[in-house]
Amino acid sequence: MKNILHIIAAGVVFSLLAACSEKLGTEPGNDPTPKATIYQYAPGEGYNSDEDVVVRFVSNGKVEKLCYLVEPVAEKESFINENGEAEYAKKVLSEGLEVPSAELKSYNDTLTGLAGTYAVTAAAVSGGETILSESVFYGLSWSTLSSGTYTFAVLSGMGLAPAQTEFQVCDTDPNLYRFKDVFKPGYSLKIVALPEYTNTDDYGTYTFCRVPVQDTGFSYGDYGAIGVRDIGYWQGDESYVTQNGFESCYYTDGPDKGCLYVYVQYFVSAGNLGYNYDVYVPSAE
């Protein structure tokens, strides 16, 4: 029995030692090396969440200097493969932005225009030691298929004129499209193609599309923000779009090739503002 108790006691001591080792470097003030942790947050009103992000750098008490560099992941990897990580740390310190010394504990920056995959790299310095940390932002990048005119149905009754816009496809998702800044800068309209659903009529062959719930950036008096969505999302039933005639249509062939008829509902928190077809017509080449 005594032997068993000794074994148990030894196990308890070992567990305590392991717990202390795990705490070292994770709790504020306990890490013997400089360390900065990077967090990401949505940028909020007035920003494009596809390409903009708020980054927060939180440093431990060992950090004496903190710099950060933002660049495409491919460029960072190429530099490290050619020169090594130690040289990349020097690059961050020489080319990156330095966090003000008074804000080393916690510092925010809003990064914009990151279309693609970007590395945010922080170099934390204490004495002669530099420790790197990284956070990767996956921004959506887009390629323009056409430029043209987007005409609103419901919103035209509220005074919104037709908008000049670019119809774009996402570089990483061939079924995701958008009308860039169609409402106003930073407020694009995204649509999702359903390639398994197609139809042909007098105007050509078209693919069905969905319009997820989105913010237009506009408001309606005291009722607040105006949102947009397709009828299926409004009714909570996809069959309104795929079977019951309320589909959005992207014409991929025929007389109306390149045109889109976007069947959407505009709404506020209090209820429906109306629904009908918005129409996009590409400019003549």
XYZ file of N, CA and C in Angstrom:
855
model
N 0.829 -1.197 0.000
C 0.000 0.000 0.000
C 0.871 1.257 0.000
N 1.961 1.254 0.854
C 2.841 2.406 0.902
C 3.467 2.674 -0.459
N 3.880 1.590 -1.139
C 4.476 1.762 -2.451
C 3.497 2.424 -3.424
N 2.238 1.986 -3.350
C 1.210 2.558 -4.222
C 1.034 4.041 -3.928
N 1.016 4.381 -2.610
C 0.864 5.774 -2.229
C 2.045 6.613 -2.718
N 3.249 6.034 -2.635
C 4.430 6.757 -3.117
C 4.346 7.014 -4.610
N 3.862 6.024 -5.345
C 3.716 6.177 -6.797
C 2.700 7.266 -7.120
N 1.571 7.249 -6.382
C 0.538 8.262 -6.592
C 1.095 9.642 -6.281
N 1.816 9.755 -5.142
C 2.388 11.047 -4.756
C 3.353 11.557 -5.813
N 4.183 10.642 -6.333
C 5.128 11.032 -7.378
C 4.392 11.514 -8.612
N 3.272 10.849 -8.912
C 2.473 11.251 -10.064
C 1.889 12.634 -9.893
N 1.473 12.944 -8.667
C 0.920 14.268 -8.393
C 1.980 15.336 -8.578
N 3.197 15.083 -8.047
C 4.289 16.040 -8.185
C 4.613 16.256 -9.650
N 4.674 15.159 -10.429
C 4.969 15.253 -11.860
C 3.911 16.091 -12.570
N 2.630 15.879 -12.205
C 1.544 16.630 -12.830
C 1.685 18.110 -12.544
N 2.059 18.442 -11.282
C 2.212 19.841 -10.918
C 3.349 20.484 -11.696
N 4.439 19.737 -11.849
C 5.570 20.255 -12.608
C 5.181 20.478 -14.065
N 4.414 19.525 -14.625
C 3.976 19.653 -16.009
C 3.085 20.864 -16.172
N 2.170 21.078 -15.193
C 1.271 22.215 -15.257
C 2.046 23.519 -15.230
N 3.101 23.586 -14.367
C 3.921 24.787 -14.308
C 4.624 25.019 -15.630
N 5.104 23.955 -16.252
C 5.787 24.080 -17.533
C 4.844 24.586 -18.612
N 3.593 24.117 -18.578
C 2.633 24.552 -19.579
C 2.288 26.019 -19.410
N 2.228 26.492 -18.160
C 1.898 27.887 -17.915
C 2.997 28.805 -18.412
N 4.225 28.343 -18.328
C 5.356 29.154 -18.730
C 5.227 29.470 -20.213
N 5.105 30.751 -20.515
C 4.996 31.141 -21.911
C 3.582 31.358 -22.381
N 2.577 31.036 -21.570
C 1.201 31.259 -21.993
C 0.507 32.325 -21.169
N 0.855 32.474 -19.893
C 0.228 33.483 -19.062
C 1.034 34.775 -19.138
N 0.326 35.942 -19.128
C 1.029 37.222 -19.208
C 2.100 37.344 -18.124
N 3.294 37.774 -18.553
C 4.366 38.002 -17.600
C 5.216 36.789 -17.304
N 4.783 35.601 -17.732
C 5.535 34.385 -17.430
C 6.440 33.936 -18.571
N 6.266 34.496 -19.742
C 7.049 34.076 -20.895
C 8.424 34.726 -20.850
N 9.489 33.943 -20.906
C 10.835 34.527 -20.854
C 11.254 35.167 -22.174
N 10.503 34.951 -23.251
C 10.850 35.509 -24.553
C 9.798 36.521 -24.984
N 10.157 37.465 -25.853
C 9.177 38.440 -26.342
C 8.162 37.743 -27.253
N 6.910 38.095 -27.105
C 5.872 37.422 -27.887
C 4.722 38.382 -28.153
N 4.267 38.411 -29.390
C 3.081 39.175 -29.770
C 2.080 38.227 -30.411
N 0.847 38.282 -29.960
C -0.230 37.482 -30.536
C -1.095 38.388 -31.400
N -1.483 37.889 -32.574
C -2.243 38.702 -33.527
C -3.667 38.164 -33.619
N -4.642 39.054 -33.452
C -6.047 38.698 -33.574
C -6.663 39.452 -34.760
N -7.718 38.865 -35.350
C -8.406 39.506 -36.458
C -9.865 39.775 -36.089
N -10.379 40.942 -36.558
C -11.767 41.313 -36.305
C -12.365 41.925 -37.573
N -13.686 41.805 -37.715
C -14.377 42.448 -38.831
C -14.257 43.958 -38.694
N -14.060 44.681 -39.803
C -13.806 46.118 -39.715
C -15.027 46.973 -39.426
N -16.233 46.468 -39.726
C -17.442 47.215 -39.398
C -17.881 48.181 -40.477
N -18.752 49.099 -40.084
C -19.414 50.029 -40.992
C -18.420 50.813 -41.834
N -18.716 50.897 -43.136
C -17.904 51.698 -44.033
C -16.715 50.984 -44.640
N -16.515 49.715 -44.281
C -15.397 48.944 -44.824
C -15.903 47.773 -45.659
N -15.023 47.253 -46.470
C -15.318 46.106 -47.318
C -14.770 44.852 -46.633
N -15.663 44.049 -46.073
C -15.212 42.884 -45.298
C -14.510 41.839 -46.156
N -14.657 41.910 -47.483
C -13.934 40.993 -48.364
C -12.430 41.261 -48.324
N -12.066 42.526 -48.194
C -10.668 42.917 -48.363
C -10.101 43.707 -47.180
N -10.922 44.025 -46.191
C -10.477 44.838 -45.065
C -10.596 44.056 -43.760
N -9.697 44.326 -42.837
C -9.701 43.606 -41.563
C -9.020 44.463 -40.485
N -9.503 44.329 -39.262
C -8.833 44.949 -38.121
C -7.925 43.904 -37.485
N -6.669 44.251 -37.287
C -5.735 43.354 -36.604
C -5.354 43.976 -35.262
N -5.293 43.144 -34.249
C -4.879 43.579 -32.911
C -3.633 42.819 -32.498
N -2.630 43.562 -32.069
C -1.385 42.972 -31.606
C -1.362 43.065 -30.076
N -1.298 41.928 -29.426
C -1.251 41.878 -27.969
C 0.109 41.312 -27.560
N 0.899 42.111 -26.831
C 2.269 41.736 -26.486
C 2.385 41.358 -25.019
N 3.338 40.464 -24.743
C 3.621 40.163 -23.342
C 4.588 41.205 -22.773
N 4.894 41.086 -21.493
C 5.690 42.106 -20.828
C 7.149 42.143 -21.232
N 7.595 41.193 -22.039
C 9.003 41.144 -22.437
C 9.292 41.962 -23.695
N 8.242 42.360 -24.409
C 8.442 43.036 -25.694
C 8.900 44.479 -25.462
N 10.040 44.815 -26.054
C 10.570 46.170 -25.971
C 10.293 46.959 -27.248
N 10.126 46.235 -28.347
C 9.867 46.867 -29.636
C 9.043 45.896 -30.479
N 8.074 46.437 -31.237
C 7.221 45.579 -32.053
C 6.998 46.224 -33.406
N 7.332 45.484 -34.448
C 7.092 45.927 -35.819
C 6.259 44.872 -36.538
N 5.522 45.302 -37.561
C 4.734 44.336 -38.326
C 4.746 44.692 -39.803
N 4.673 43.646 -40.608
C 4.729 43.787 -42.064
C 3.577 42.999 -42.674
N 2.920 43.599 -43.664
C 1.795 42.965 -44.350
C 2.166 42.786 -45.811
N 2.136 41.545 -46.293
C 2.426 41.288 -47.700
C 1.830 39.951 -48.113
N 1.662 39.728 -49.416
C 1.109 38.448 -49.863
C 1.911 37.264 -49.334
N 1.209 36.211 -48.965
C 1.863 35.020 -48.426
C 2.905 34.482 -49.398
N 2.594 34.504 -50.693
C 3.527 33.969 -51.689
C 4.854 34.727 -51.676
N 4.788 36.050 -51.487
C 6.022 36.848 -51.455
C 6.828 36.549 -50.192
N 6.134 36.397 -49.081
C 6.826 36.077 -47.835
C 7.521 34.721 -47.942
N 6.795 33.727 -48.413
C 7.370 32.386 -48.519
C 8.554 32.364 -49.471
N 8.460 33.099 -50.561
C 9.561 33.149 -51.527
C 10.807 33.761 -50.892
N 10.616 34.830 -50.121
C 11.756 35.479 -49.468
C 12.414 34.539 -48.463
N 11.596 33.863 -47.652
C 12.151 32.962 -46.634
C 12.861 31.782 -47.278
N 12.293 31.243 -48.349
C 12.926 30.108 -49.034
C 14.295 30.494 -49.588
N 14.421 31.746 -49.987
C 15.677 32.196 -50.593
C 16.685 32.691 -49.556
N 16.166 33.331 -48.469
C 17.068 34.007 -47.545
C 17.047 33.482 -46.107
N 15.996 32.739 -45.744
C 15.892 32.224 -44.383
C 15.024 33.108 -43.495
N 14.547 32.529 -42.403
C 13.628 33.233 -41.513
C 14.318 34.347 -40.742
N 15.581 34.178 -40.403
C 16.306 35.219 -39.672
C 16.388 36.507 -40.491
N 16.622 36.351 -41.785
C 16.675 37.525 -42.659
C 15.291 38.143 -42.812
N 14.255 37.279 -42.774
C 12.899 37.835 -42.879
C 12.573 38.665 -41.646
N 13.037 38.222 -40.486
C 12.834 39.006 -39.260
C 13.467 40.388 -39.416
N 14.659 40.444 -40.013
C 15.315 41.726 -40.259
C 14.491 42.575 -41.217
N 13.884 41.924 -42.207
C 13.051 42.641 -43.174
C 11.846 43.275 -42.487
N 11.202 42.516 -41.590
C 10.042 43.052 -40.873
C 10.458 44.271 -40.062
N 11.605 44.191 -39.416
C 12.069 45.300 -38.577
C 12.469 46.514 -39.402
N 12.973 46.288 -40.601
C 13.448 47.413 -41.415
C 12.357 48.000 -42.308
N 11.424 47.158 -42.790
C 10.414 47.630 -43.738
C 9.014 47.744 -43.136
N 8.800 47.110 -41.977
C 7.472 47.109 -41.389
C 7.150 48.380 -40.624
N 5.927 48.468 -40.129
C 5.488 49.584 -39.298
C 5.795 49.278 -37.837
N 6.216 50.284 -37.096
C 6.532 50.084 -35.685
C 5.356 50.522 -34.817
N 4.996 49.681 -33.876
C 3.929 50.007 -32.926
C 4.455 51.047 -31.942
N 3.693 52.105 -31.689
C 4.142 53.103 -30.705
C 4.444 52.453 -29.358
N 5.498 52.875 -28.718
C 5.938 52.239 -27.477
C 4.866 52.295 -26.394
N 4.053 53.355 -26.400
C 3.005 53.496 -25.383
C 1.859 52.517 -25.596
N 1.808 51.874 -26.802
C 0.707 50.974 -27.115
C 1.173 49.536 -27.342
N 2.318 49.193 -26.809
C 2.861 47.854 -27.011
C 1.961 46.761 -26.441
N 1.288 47.043 -25.348
C 0.465 46.021 -24.702
C -0.681 45.585 -25.601
N -1.322 46.543 -26.273
C -2.436 46.231 -27.180
C -2.548 47.338 -28.203
N -2.491 46.940 -29.485
C -2.495 47.932 -30.561
C -3.353 47.428 -31.713
N -4.232 48.303 -32.227
C -5.107 47.957 -33.352
C -4.712 48.708 -34.609
N -4.868 48.046 -35.744
C -4.708 48.706 -37.043
C -5.749 48.134 -37.999
N -6.297 48.994 -38.849
C -7.258 48.555 -39.862
C -6.547 48.455 -41.198
N -6.513 47.254 -41.752
C -5.840 47.006 -43.021
C -6.890 46.937 -44.124
N -6.621 47.580 -45.236
C -7.604 47.627 -46.320
C -6.986 47.182 -47.640
N -7.861 46.756 -48.539
C -7.439 46.399 -49.892
C -6.642 45.123 -49.992
N -6.898 44.171 -49.094
C -6.154 42.909 -49.106
C -6.911 41.863 -49.926
N -6.871 42.011 -51.225
C -7.539 41.066 -52.116
C -6.588 39.919 -52.409
N -6.797 38.790 -51.756
C -5.906 37.653 -51.896
C -5.542 37.111 -50.527
N -4.471 36.337 -50.456
C -4.032 35.741 -49.195
C -2.814 36.502 -48.685
N -2.980 37.146 -47.542
C -1.937 38.021 -46.995
C -1.447 37.520 -45.642
N -0.149 37.665 -45.419
C 0.451 37.351 -44.124
C 0.695 38.643 -43.368
N 0.205 38.679 -42.120
C 0.516 39.775 -41.208
C 1.556 39.211 -40.235
N 2.777 39.692 -40.322
C 3.878 39.154 -39.524
C 4.355 40.195 -38.530
N 4.416 39.805 -37.261
C 4.907 40.699 -36.209
C 6.271 40.223 -35.739
N 7.164 41.168 -35.530
C 8.493 40.882 -34.988
C 8.593 41.534 -33.617
N 8.626 40.703 -32.571
C 8.712 41.184 -31.191
C 10.169 41.109 -30.734
N 10.675 42.209 -30.180
C 12.093 42.311 -29.846
C 12.279 42.532 -28.346
N 13.251 41.809 -27.803
C 13.694 42.036 -26.425
C 15.200 41.845 -26.407
N 15.938 42.926 -26.136
C 17.396 42.834 -26.177
C 17.845 42.435 -27.571
N 18.608 41.356 -27.666
C 19.068 40.889 -28.962
C 18.225 39.780 -29.549
N 17.059 39.503 -28.942
C 16.216 38.399 -29.391
C 14.994 38.934 -30.135
N 14.696 38.316 -31.278
C 13.525 38.680 -32.074
C 12.690 37.431 -32.335
N 11.412 37.495 -32.004
C 10.500 36.372 -32.210
C 9.398 36.799 -33.169
N 9.169 35.992 -34.220
C 8.129 36.282 -35.209
C 6.825 35.575 -34.860
N 5.722 36.230 -35.179
C 4.401 35.595 -35.120
C 3.630 36.021 -36.365
N 2.639 35.228 -36.730
C 1.948 35.446 -38.003
C 0.452 35.221 -37.880
N -0.310 35.985 -38.662
C -1.740 35.748 -38.846
C -2.027 35.919 -40.328
N -2.768 34.975 -40.909
C -3.045 35.013 -42.342
C -4.484 35.487 -42.578
N -4.627 36.468 -43.451
C -5.948 36.971 -43.830
C -6.277 36.495 -45.237
N -7.441 35.840 -45.369
C -7.863 35.319 -46.668
C -8.885 36.277 -47.271
N -8.385 37.264 -47.986
C -9.271 38.214 -48.647
C -9.783 37.638 -49.954
N -11.000 37.997 -50.296
C -11.561 37.536 -51.562
C -11.058 38.431 -52.691
N -10.474 37.820 -53.698
C -10.040 38.574 -54.870
C -10.994 38.273 -56.017
N -11.161 39.258 -56.903
C -12.189 39.168 -57.936
C -11.622 39.512 -59.302
N -12.191 38.924 -60.330
C -11.859 39.244 -61.719
C -13.107 39.762 -62.412
N -12.960 40.842 -63.152
C -14.100 41.480 -63.811
C -14.466 40.743 -65.094
N -15.734 40.388 -65.198
C -16.250 39.734 -66.397
C -16.825 40.753 -67.377
N -17.435 41.797 -66.832
C -18.013 42.837 -67.689
C -18.284 44.077 -66.864
N -18.471 45.180 -67.550
C -18.932 46.419 -66.935
C -20.279 46.760 -67.545
N -21.155 47.355 -66.740
C -22.468 47.649 -67.276
C -23.320 48.446 -66.324
N -24.629 48.414 -66.574
C -25.585 49.207 -65.812
C -26.515 48.302 -65.022
N -26.631 48.598 -63.734
C -27.532 47.860 -62.843
C -28.711 48.772 -62.533
N -29.917 48.324 -62.896
C -31.128 49.106 -62.682
C -31.949 48.487 -61.559
N -32.258 49.297 -60.558
C -33.024 48.836 -59.407
C -34.519 48.932 -59.684
N -35.244 48.000 -59.123
C -36.702 48.046 -59.235
C -37.286 48.724 -57.995
N -37.267 48.033 -56.869
C -37.840 48.575 -55.635
C -37.151 49.868 -55.221
N -35.829 49.877 -55.219
C -35.103 51.049 -54.726
C -35.206 52.245 -55.664
N -35.546 52.006 -56.935
C -35.732 53.146 -57.838
C -36.910 53.988 -57.385
N -37.910 53.345 -56.765
C -39.048 54.083 -56.224
C -38.672 54.944 -55.031
N -37.490 54.707 -54.479
C -36.992 55.513 -53.360
C -35.940 56.510 -53.841
N -35.825 56.627 -55.161
C -34.944 57.635 -55.720
C -33.565 57.167 -56.108
N -33.295 55.847 -56.065
C -31.960 55.362 -56.402
C -31.839 55.179 -57.913
N -30.920 55.912 -58.521
C -30.725 55.861 -59.965
C -29.963 54.603 -60.360
N -30.045 54.199 -61.633
C -29.240 53.071 -62.105
C -27.760 53.303 -61.810
N -27.063 52.214 -61.504
C -25.660 52.313 -61.100
C -24.751 51.702 -62.152
N -23.630 52.353 -62.394
C -22.581 51.766 -63.215
C -21.739 50.870 -62.309
N -21.543 49.623 -62.728
C -20.873 48.655 -61.872
C -20.064 47.677 -62.700
N -19.298 46.848 -62.007
C -18.565 45.757 -62.645
C -19.117 44.437 -62.134
N -19.397 43.530 -63.054
C -19.828 42.183 -62.687
C -18.588 41.318 -62.594
N -18.344 40.733 -61.409
C -17.077 40.053 -61.145
C -17.309 38.641 -60.610
N -16.331 37.775 -60.868
C -16.343 36.416 -60.331
C -15.214 36.287 -59.320
N -15.469 35.551 -58.254
C -14.455 35.325 -57.224
C -13.362 34.409 -57.770
N -12.113 34.756 -57.518
C -10.996 33.981 -58.057
C -10.868 32.602 -57.422
N -11.442 32.423 -56.239
C -11.314 31.138 -55.540
C -12.617 30.344 -55.501
N -13.706 30.897 -56.038
C -14.996 30.207 -56.051
C -15.730 30.586 -57.330
N -15.733 29.712 -58.339
C -16.319 30.056 -59.637
C -17.831 30.239 -59.622
N -18.479 29.908 -58.519
C -19.929 30.096 -58.427
C -20.323 31.337 -57.629
N -19.331 32.093 -57.155
C -19.604 33.298 -56.383
C -19.319 34.526 -57.252
N -20.318 35.393 -57.361
C -20.204 36.601 -58.162
C -20.578 37.809 -57.317
N -20.237 38.989 -57.840
C -20.690 40.209 -57.186
C -20.814 41.345 -58.196
N -21.672 42.304 -57.849
C -21.746 43.583 -58.542
C -20.999 44.576 -57.658
N -19.824 44.960 -58.090
C -18.915 45.730 -57.248
C -19.479 47.113 -56.927
N -19.565 47.422 -55.627
C -19.972 48.748 -55.142
C -21.272 49.212 -55.778
N -22.182 48.299 -56.041
C -23.390 48.654 -56.786
C -24.308 49.565 -55.980
N -24.304 49.413 -54.664
C -25.129 50.293 -53.831
C -24.393 51.603 -53.554
N -23.156 51.474 -53.067
C -22.242 52.597 -52.852
C -20.896 51.989 -52.486
N -19.827 52.791 -52.453
C -18.511 52.212 -52.185
C -18.492 51.364 -50.916
N -17.973 50.136 -51.065
C -17.905 49.199 -49.954
C -19.120 48.318 -49.802
N -20.145 48.547 -50.628
C -21.379 47.763 -50.532
C -21.694 47.149 -51.897
N -21.152 45.955 -52.075
C -21.383 45.198 -53.301
C -22.547 44.233 -53.083
N -23.091 43.720 -54.169
C -24.160 42.720 -54.092
C -23.601 41.386 -54.561
N -23.566 40.392 -53.676
C -23.071 39.062 -54.017
C -24.223 38.154 -54.424
N -23.968 37.320 -55.417
C -24.923 36.288 -55.803
C -24.174 34.974 -55.965
N -24.890 33.883 -55.760
C -24.290 32.549 -55.831
C -25.004 31.753 -56.919
N -24.244 31.316 -57.925
C -24.827 30.543 -59.020
C -25.110 29.112 -58.563
N -26.176 28.535 -59.104
C -26.545 27.138 -58.858
C -26.402 26.377 -60.174
N -25.205 25.886 -60.489
C -24.961 25.288 -61.799
C -25.824 24.062 -62.090
N -26.382 23.442 -61.036
C -27.239 22.280 -61.257
C -28.643 22.665 -61.711
N -28.947 23.964 -61.673
C -30.266 24.454 -62.099
C -30.101 25.400 -63.279
N -30.582 24.991 -64.449
C -30.523 25.831 -65.646
C -31.864 25.769 -66.372
N -32.058 26.703 -67.276
C -33.283 26.733 -68.070
C -32.994 27.492 -69.366
N -33.841 27.312 -70.353
C -33.707 28.018 -71.619
C -35.054 28.630 -71.979
N -35.033 29.902 -72.393
C -36.250 30.567 -72.862
C -35.908 31.368 -74.107
N -36.778 32.291 -74.507
C -36.563 33.053 -75.733
C -35.333 33.951 -75.674
N -34.843 34.209 -74.466
C -33.705 35.117 -74.313
C -32.375 34.385 -74.194
N -32.419 33.055 -74.128
C -31.197 32.277 -74.063
C -31.220 31.259 -72.937
N -30.050 30.728 -72.640
C -29.900 29.755 -71.559
C -29.373 30.470 -70.322
N -29.993 30.198 -69.174
C -29.570 30.876 -67.960
C -29.378 29.897 -66.809
N -28.541 30.314 -65.872
C -28.293 29.574 -64.641
C -29.039 30.252 -63.508
N -29.679 29.451 -62.667
C -30.352 29.999 -61.487
C -29.303 30.512 -60.494
N -29.696 31.525 -59.725
C -28.797 32.096 -58.721
C -29.550 32.363 -57.423
N -28.801 32.359 -56.330
C -29.324 32.746 -55.015
C -28.705 34.080 -54.596
N -29.438 34.815 -53.777
C -28.947 36.080 -53.232
C -29.049 36.006 -51.714
N -27.952 35.735 -51.020
C -27.978 35.664 -49.557
C -28.322 37.017 -48.941
N -28.680 37.001 -47.672
C -28.997 38.232 -46.947
C -27.765 39.128 -46.895
N -27.950 40.389 -47.272
C -26.848 41.358 -47.296
C -27.335 42.741 -46.895
N -26.383 43.582 -46.510
C -26.663 44.975 -46.155
C -26.411 45.846 -47.376
N -27.319 46.775 -47.645
C -27.150 47.673 -48.791
C -26.355 48.924 -48.433
N -26.231 49.198 -47.140
C -25.590 50.435 -46.729
C -26.551 51.608 -46.650
N -27.801 51.395 -47.053
C -28.818 52.434 -46.985
C -29.718 52.226 -45.776
N -30.427 53.277 -45.410
C -31.413 53.177 -44.340
C -32.727 53.784 -44.812
N -33.806 53.449 -44.117
C -35.140 53.908 -44.485
C -35.775 54.604 -43.290
N -35.591 55.919 -43.253
C -36.159 56.707 -42.171
C -35.771 56.177 -40.806
N -36.767 56.116 -39.935
C -36.545 55.621 -38.577
C -36.531 54.103 -38.510
N -36.739 53.434 -39.644
C -36.797 51.966 -39.641
C -35.418 51.326 -39.714
N -34.398 52.117 -39.950
C -33.040 51.587 -39.909
C -32.555 51.017 -41.225
N -31.586 50.087 -41.119
C -30.856 49.570 -42.280
C -31.763 48.830 -43.251
N -31.470 49.010 -44.537
C -32.177 48.279 -45.594
C -31.345 47.063 -45.978
N -31.939 45.898 -45.921
C -31.282 44.670 -46.336
C -31.846 44.163 -47.646
N -31.166 43.189 -48.226
C -31.617 42.587 -49.480
C -31.414 41.078 -49.401
N -32.287 40.315 -50.060
C -32.199 38.854 -50.087
C -33.133 38.351 -51.171
N -32.993 37.084 -51.549
C -33.944 36.536 -52.514
C -35.179 36.019 -51.780
N -36.172 35.624 -52.561
C -37.456 35.224 -51.981
C -37.314 33.946 -51.161
N -36.418 33.075 -51.584
C -36.193 31.832 -50.838
C -35.683 32.093 -49.437
N -34.727 33.034 -49.297
C -34.238 33.379 -47.959
C -35.309 34.095 -47.152
N -36.106 34.898 -47.819
C -37.191 35.593 -47.130
C -38.190 34.595 -46.540
N -38.556 33.601 -47.342
C -39.562 32.637 -46.920
C -38.973 31.415 -46.217
N -37.642 31.331 -46.175
C -37.013 30.186 -45.544
C -37.221 28.893 -46.300
N -37.321 28.992 -47.629
C -37.626 27.815 -48.456
C -36.979 27.997 -49.828
N -35.926 27.203 -50.121
C -35.189 27.318 -51.382
C -36.061 27.052 -52.597
N -37.134 26.273 -52.435
C -37.968 25.909 -53.583
C -38.637 27.125 -54.218
N -38.763 28.225 -53.476
C -39.292 29.446 -54.093
C -38.409 29.878 -55.249
N -37.119 29.598 -55.127
C -36.165 29.973 -56.164
C -35.993 28.858 -57.186
N -35.861 27.636 -56.721
C -35.517 26.535 -57.626
C -36.722 25.925 -58.344
N -37.928 26.162 -57.837
C -39.100 25.511 -58.439
C -40.268 26.459 -58.736
N -40.407 27.512 -57.968
C -41.645 28.284 -58.016
C -41.560 29.608 -58.757
N -40.499 29.791 -59.571
C -40.493 30.928 -60.481
C -39.926 32.223 -59.956
N -39.313 32.211 -58.788
C -38.727 33.438 -58.252
C -37.205 33.425 -58.371
N -36.703 32.739 -59.402
C -35.256 32.599 -59.533
C -34.617 33.873 -60.084
N -33.369 34.087 -59.699
C -32.522 35.065 -60.362
C -31.842 34.362 -61.524
N -31.662 35.077 -62.631
C -31.214 34.440 -63.871
C -29.918 35.074 -64.373
N -28.912 34.236 -64.594
C -27.663 34.676 -65.206
C -27.578 34.031 -66.576
N -27.746 34.854 -67.640
C -27.755 34.326 -68.998
C -26.330 34.088 -69.479
N -26.042 32.841 -69.760
C -24.698 32.450 -70.196
C -24.616 32.221 -71.705
N -25.774 32.297 -72.390
C -25.809 32.084 -73.841
C -27.083 32.701 -74.391
N -27.095 32.957 -75.685
C -28.289 33.470 -76.323
C -28.304 34.984 -76.447
N -29.440 35.549 -76.896
C -29.542 36.999 -77.116
C -29.203 37.841 -75.889
N -29.525 37.349 -74.693
C -29.273 38.109 -73.468
C -27.998 37.670 -72.741
N -27.076 37.067 -73.470
C -25.850 36.580 -72.834
C -25.169 37.699 -72.050
N -24.805 37.396 -70.802
C -24.134 38.364 -69.943
C -25.073 39.195 -69.099
N -26.386 39.125 -69.388
C -27.359 39.877 -68.599
C -27.770 39.078 -67.355
N -28.183 39.797 -66.337
C -28.708 39.143 -65.139
C -30.014 39.807 -64.716
N -30.954 38.958 -64.346
C -32.226 39.412 -63.785
C -32.247 38.910 -62.341
N -32.129 39.843 -61.410
C -31.897 39.492 -60.016
C -33.187 39.727 -59.226
N -33.880 38.622 -58.894
C -35.154 38.723 -58.189
C -34.883 38.810 -56.690
N -35.082 40.003 -56.139
C -34.741 40.232 -54.735
C -35.845 40.977 -53.999
N -35.823 40.791 -52.700
C -36.686 41.537 -51.790
C -35.820 42.490 -50.974
N -36.280 43.732 -50.837
C -35.640 44.695 -49.957
C -36.492 44.820 -48.697
N -35.821 44.946 -47.555
C -36.562 44.900 -46.301
C -35.851 45.700 -45.211
N -36.614 46.030 -44.178
C -36.073 46.598 -42.944
C -36.529 45.708 -41.805
N -36.072 46.000 -40.598
C -36.426 45.137 -39.471
C -37.933 45.070 -39.250
N -38.636 46.114 -39.636
C -40.089 46.142 -39.418
C -40.858 45.360 -40.474
N -40.193 45.049 -41.618
C -40.913 44.276 -42.621
C -40.475 44.540 -44.042
N -41.322 44.187 -44.981
C -41.039 44.172 -46.401
C -41.145 45.561 -47.024
N -40.172 45.895 -47.884
C -40.232 47.137 -48.655
C -40.664 46.894 -50.087
N -40.615 45.652 -50.526
C -41.010 45.320 -51.895
C -40.064 44.320 -52.518
N -40.513 43.699 -53.601
C -39.679 42.719 -54.306
C -39.997 42.745 -55.783
N -38.977 42.525 -56.585
C -39.108 42.560 -58.042
C -37.749 42.232 -58.642
N -37.668 42.288 -59.961
C -36.413 42.037 -60.658
C -35.582 43.322 -60.771
N -34.355 43.297 -60.222
C -33.326 44.239 -60.617
C -32.683 43.663 -61.878
N -32.167 44.548 -62.737
C -31.638 44.091 -64.032
C -30.253 44.648 -64.269
N -29.352 43.760 -64.682
C -28.000 44.169 -65.065
C -27.809 43.897 -66.550
N -27.352 44.931 -67.273
C -27.067 44.795 -68.705
C -25.637 45.234 -68.947
N -24.794 44.344 -69.479
C -23.403 44.733 -69.753
C -23.314 45.735 -70.883
N -22.279 46.561 -70.819
C -22.062 47.522 -71.890
C -21.637 46.801 -73.160
N -21.972 47.393 -74.286
C -21.584 46.807 -75.570
C -20.065 46.884 -75.720
N -19.472 45.783 -76.157
C -18.017 45.765 -76.315
C -17.595 46.496 -77.578
